[in-house]
Amino acid sequence: MQRVLRNEDSWAIIIGLGLVLIGLIVFFILPFSGMAQQENLLKEELKAQESSPYKTVAWYRLSEERSVLSSAGTPAGSAIKNVLRSPGKWEYNPLQSLYKNEAPYPTVLPAAEDSLRILEERALAAQRHFERTGTPGRDMETAARSATIWNEARKALDKAKKGVSSYNLLWSLPVLAILFGMIFAIGGHFLGYGFRTFFIGFLGIFGLALISFILGQQTDVRSMGFGYPLWGIVLGMVISNTIGTPAWLLPAVRTEFYIKTGLVLLGAEILFGKILSIGLPGIFVAWVVTPVVLVLTYWFGQKVLKITSKTLNITISADMSVCGVSAAIATAAASKASKEELTLAVGLSMVFTSVMMVLLPAFINMTGMPEVLGGAWIGGTIDATGAVVAAGAFLGETALQVAATIKMIQNMLIGLIAFFVAYYFARISGNKERGNSRIEAKELWNRFPKFILGFVGASILISLLYHLAGPDLGEAMIDRGLIRSFTKDLRSWLFCLAFVSIGLSVNFKALKSHFSGGKPLILYACGQLFNLLLTLAVAYLMFYIVFPEITESL
């Protein structure tokens, strides 16, 4: 037991699953009965509206209420969501990312609300007139059009209100820093770093992560795709390569501790049931192309480019072919790559992702490519999930759904690939040490990134609960509650802490030696080009030749 508690992967699983369970209690277990009653009531009221030959004001109102129904609206859920909130967008004043108390255009909203009330009165009057006449024709068309106009105005007003919402992170950020610090300091104590020293160092890492978030939320910088991952690494590298990483920070500079915990949370966001919305075409694009690209890119790096470091080669290959940073870190852990090699892979991924998320949608629009095909191409090639969503949104809602689902299916390969990478590197390590091809199970187990077990466990648990709750309650309590309001926010903070730690651990001199001859850049570029061509071909084959009926239904 003592040996288990001194293992970083064990604590990543303990903390990750512990946070998932806390989220389930707040967003699923406690509000379950109330949410179920509310969902059933909305269903019944919507069913009563089916007798109308057109969509009435009441139908639109009930549909909207049902679409935003979320367990995050409970007092406990709302409080946790506010504590986990990261800095907001800003243009000229960085303090606006932490505190905002007045609307940019406060006089516009009351006038818009008055206009909306007038439109609603007109729609209701047209509805009553149609109900009195009772004959389809111009009266029904007028009533339907009036209700539609009111609904469009209501959605526009809701969007405007979201843009002027107030927030104050000056109280929540210290609370989050202390809570996070205490949780990880407990693990740090058992890992041998000491509770107090780890906690103090953690507060410093958290402060740098906060600065990274703020810099990444500047509107112009954000539009270029340079978010908190880049700033976290840059800030850390500036410190480590100028004044040097301060000694009091070092106990909390634990890249893998934070990232592995974040990956356990990522498992809770990958629901197996979601795969069915895309079906077999998406599985072929994600699960056939990805291993082929990974293996051939690694072979190209070893046999053609002759990259001396196998661990650097496999980390870049996995980063480019699977899903960017998460796959790179899992693969680096499985192959025991150095922090410098991981940083290089992550840096290449960020540069290519920033470029591709802009150029690929533009190319798809320019060529008139179908939305489904464009979404599948984006989901299978762009690395980061956030960049995939952003790029898919440029094409349309259907492309966004296809792209995000394929990327999610692809993310599920992280655990399997990490296992085979661990097996492969344990095997070649055994060959060097023993001069034969035998491999001991103990050596494989030591190399295997055990946090993957937490990743898979979280995915199975949440998928099961989603199935038991049903699609409607599952959307309200897991998608819009647990995931969007809890695990995603937690994971963003954990990843940012990891990126800062990566930067603080990087030595430019050691990193320079891996860039000799530009081979890593050539490897990534050639691998991504092959990935683009193969993914496009397979996506077209699956969605338009083999399974056209599925494409038509999307």
Coordinates of C-alpha atoms in Angstrom, one line a residue, residues 278-469:
I278 CA -21.8 9.3 -36.4
G279 CA -21.6 5.5 -36.6
L280 CA -19.2 3.3 -38.6
P281 CA -17.9 6.0 -40.9
G282 CA -16.4 8.0 -38.0
I283 CA -14.9 4.9 -36.5
F284 CA -13.1 4.0 -39.7
V285 CA -11.8 7.6 -40.1
A286 CA -10.6 7.7 -36.5
W287 CA -9.5 4.2 -35.8
V288 CA -8.1 3.0 -39.1
V289 CA -6.3 6.2 -40.4
T290 CA -4.7 7.1 -37.0
P291 CA -2.7 3.9 -36.4
V292 CA -1.5 3.8 -40.0
V293 CA -0.3 7.4 -39.9
L294 CA 1.4 6.8 -36.5
V295 CA 3.3 3.7 -37.6
L296 CA 4.3 5.1 -41.0
T297 CA 5.4 8.5 -39.6
Y298 CA 7.5 6.7 -36.9
W299 CA 9.1 4.5 -39.6
F300 CA 9.8 7.6 -41.8
G301 CA 11.5 9.2 -38.9
Q302 CA 13.7 6.2 -38.1
K303 CA 14.5 4.9 -41.6
V304 CA 14.5 8.0 -43.8
L305 CA 15.2 10.9 -41.5
K306 CA 17.3 8.7 -39.2
I307 CA 16.3 10.6 -36.0
T308 CA 18.6 9.4 -33.3
S309 CA 16.0 9.6 -30.5
K310 CA 13.3 7.0 -30.8
T311 CA 11.4 8.6 -27.9
L312 CA 11.3 11.9 -29.6
N313 CA 10.2 10.3 -32.9
I314 CA 7.3 8.4 -31.3
T315 CA 6.2 11.4 -29.2
I316 CA 6.0 13.7 -32.3
S317 CA 4.3 10.9 -34.3
A318 CA 1.6 10.3 -31.7
D319 CA 1.1 14.1 -31.1
M320 CA 0.5 14.6 -34.9
S321 CA -1.6 11.6 -35.6
V322 CA -3.8 11.2 -32.6
C323 CA -4.9 14.3 -30.8
G324 CA -2.1 16.6 -30.0
V325 CA -0.9 17.5 -26.5
S326 CA -2.8 14.7 -24.6
A327 CA -1.5 12.0 -26.9
A328 CA 2.0 13.4 -26.8
I329 CA 2.1 13.4 -23.0
A330 CA 0.6 9.9 -22.7
T331 CA 3.1 8.6 -25.3
A332 CA 6.0 10.4 -23.7
A333 CA 5.1 8.8 -20.4
A334 CA 4.9 5.4 -22.0
S335 CA 8.2 5.7 -23.8
K336 CA 9.9 7.7 -21.0
A337 CA 10.7 10.6 -23.3
S338 CA 12.5 13.6 -21.7
K339 CA 10.7 16.8 -20.9
E340 CA 12.6 18.6 -23.6
E341 CA 11.4 16.1 -26.2
L342 CA 7.8 16.5 -25.0
T343 CA 8.1 20.3 -25.1
L344 CA 9.4 20.1 -28.7
A345 CA 6.5 17.9 -29.7
V346 CA 3.9 20.2 -28.0
G347 CA 5.5 23.3 -29.5
L348 CA 5.3 21.8 -33.0
S349 CA 1.7 20.8 -32.4
M350 CA 0.7 24.3 -31.3
V351 CA 2.2 26.0 -34.4
F352 CA 0.7 23.6 -36.9
T353 CA -2.7 23.6 -35.1
S354 CA -2.9 27.4 -35.1
V355 CA -2.2 27.5 -38.8
M356 CA -4.5 24.6 -39.7
M357 CA -7.5 25.7 -37.7
V358 CA -7.6 28.8 -40.0
L359 CA -6.4 27.6 -43.3
L360 CA -8.2 24.2 -43.5
P361 CA -11.8 25.6 -43.1
A362 CA -10.9 28.4 -45.6
F363 CA -9.7 25.8 -48.1
I364 CA -12.8 23.6 -47.5
N365 CA -15.1 26.6 -48.1
M366 CA -13.1 27.8 -51.2
T367 CA -13.4 24.3 -52.8
G368 CA -17.1 23.9 -52.0
M369 CA -16.4 20.7 -50.1
P370 CA -19.6 19.1 -48.5
E371 CA -20.0 20.0 -44.8
V372 CA -19.9 16.4 -43.6
L373 CA -16.7 15.6 -45.5
G374 CA -15.1 18.9 -44.3
G375 CA -16.1 18.2 -40.7
A376 CA -14.7 14.6 -40.9
W377 CA -11.4 15.9 -42.5
I378 CA -11.0 18.5 -39.7
G379 CA -11.9 16.1 -36.9
G380 CA -9.3 13.5 -38.2
T381 CA -6.4 15.9 -38.8
I382 CA -6.4 19.0 -36.5
D383 CA -4.7 18.1 -33.2
A384 CA -6.4 19.9 -30.3
T385 CA -10.1 19.3 -29.6
G386 CA -10.7 23.0 -29.0
A387 CA -9.2 23.9 -32.4
V388 CA -11.3 21.1 -34.0
V389 CA -14.5 22.7 -32.6
A390 CA -13.4 26.2 -33.6
A391 CA -12.5 25.0 -37.2
G392 CA -15.7 23.0 -37.5
A393 CA -17.8 25.9 -36.4
F394 CA -16.5 27.9 -39.4
L395 CA -18.2 25.4 -41.7
G396 CA -21.6 25.0 -40.0
E397 CA -23.4 23.1 -37.2
T398 CA -23.3 19.7 -39.0
A399 CA -19.6 20.0 -39.7
L400 CA -19.0 20.9 -36.1
Q401 CA -20.9 17.9 -34.8
V402 CA -19.1 15.5 -37.2
A403 CA -15.7 17.0 -36.5
A404 CA -16.1 17.0 -32.7
T405 CA -17.4 13.4 -32.6
I406 CA -14.6 12.0 -34.8
K407 CA -12.0 13.8 -32.6
M408 CA -13.7 12.3 -29.5
I409 CA -13.6 8.8 -31.1
Q410 CA -10.0 9.4 -32.0
N411 CA -9.2 10.5 -28.4
M412 CA -10.3 7.0 -27.2
L413 CA -7.1 5.6 -28.8
I414 CA -4.9 7.4 -26.3
G415 CA -5.0 4.5 -23.8
L416 CA -4.5 1.8 -26.4
I417 CA -1.6 3.6 -28.2
A418 CA 0.0 4.3 -24.8
F419 CA -0.2 0.6 -24.0
F420 CA 1.5 -0.5 -27.3
V421 CA 4.1 2.2 -27.0
A422 CA 4.9 1.0 -23.5
Y423 CA 5.2 -2.6 -24.7
Y424 CA 7.4 -1.6 -27.7
F425 CA 9.8 0.5 -25.7
A426 CA 10.0 -2.0 -22.9
R427 CA 10.8 -4.7 -25.5
I428 CA 13.6 -2.8 -27.2
S429 CA 14.9 -1.8 -23.8
G430 CA 14.9 -5.4 -22.8
N431 CA 16.8 -6.3 -26.0
K432 CA 19.5 -3.9 -25.2
E433 CA 19.9 -5.0 -21.7
R434 CA 19.6 -8.8 -22.2
G435 CA 20.5 -9.3 -25.8
N436 CA 17.3 -11.2 -26.6
S437 CA 13.7 -10.6 -27.4
R438 CA 12.1 -11.7 -24.2
I439 CA 10.2 -9.1 -22.2
E440 CA 9.1 -9.5 -18.6
A441 CA 5.5 -8.5 -17.6
K442 CA 6.9 -6.5 -14.7
E443 CA 9.0 -4.3 -17.0
L444 CA 5.9 -3.7 -19.2
W445 CA 3.8 -2.9 -16.1
N446 CA 6.5 -0.4 -14.9
R447 CA 6.5 1.4 -18.2
F448 CA 2.7 1.3 -18.7
P449 CA 1.1 4.8 -17.8
K450 CA -1.2 3.6 -15.2
F451 CA -3.3 6.8 -15.2
I452 CA -4.8 5.3 -18.4
L453 CA -6.8 3.0 -16.1
G454 CA -8.3 6.0 -14.5
F455 CA -9.0 7.5 -17.9
V456 CA -10.9 4.3 -19.0
G457 CA -12.6 3.9 -15.7
A458 CA -14.0 7.4 -15.7
S459 CA -15.2 6.9 -19.3
I460 CA -17.0 3.7 -18.5
L461 CA -18.6 5.1 -15.3
I462 CA -19.9 8.2 -17.0
S463 CA -21.1 6.4 -20.1
L464 CA -23.0 3.9 -17.9
L465 CA -24.7 6.7 -15.9
Y466 CA -25.5 8.5 -19.2
H467 CA -27.2 5.3 -20.5
L468 CA -29.1 4.8 -17.3
A469 CA -30.3 8.4 -17.2

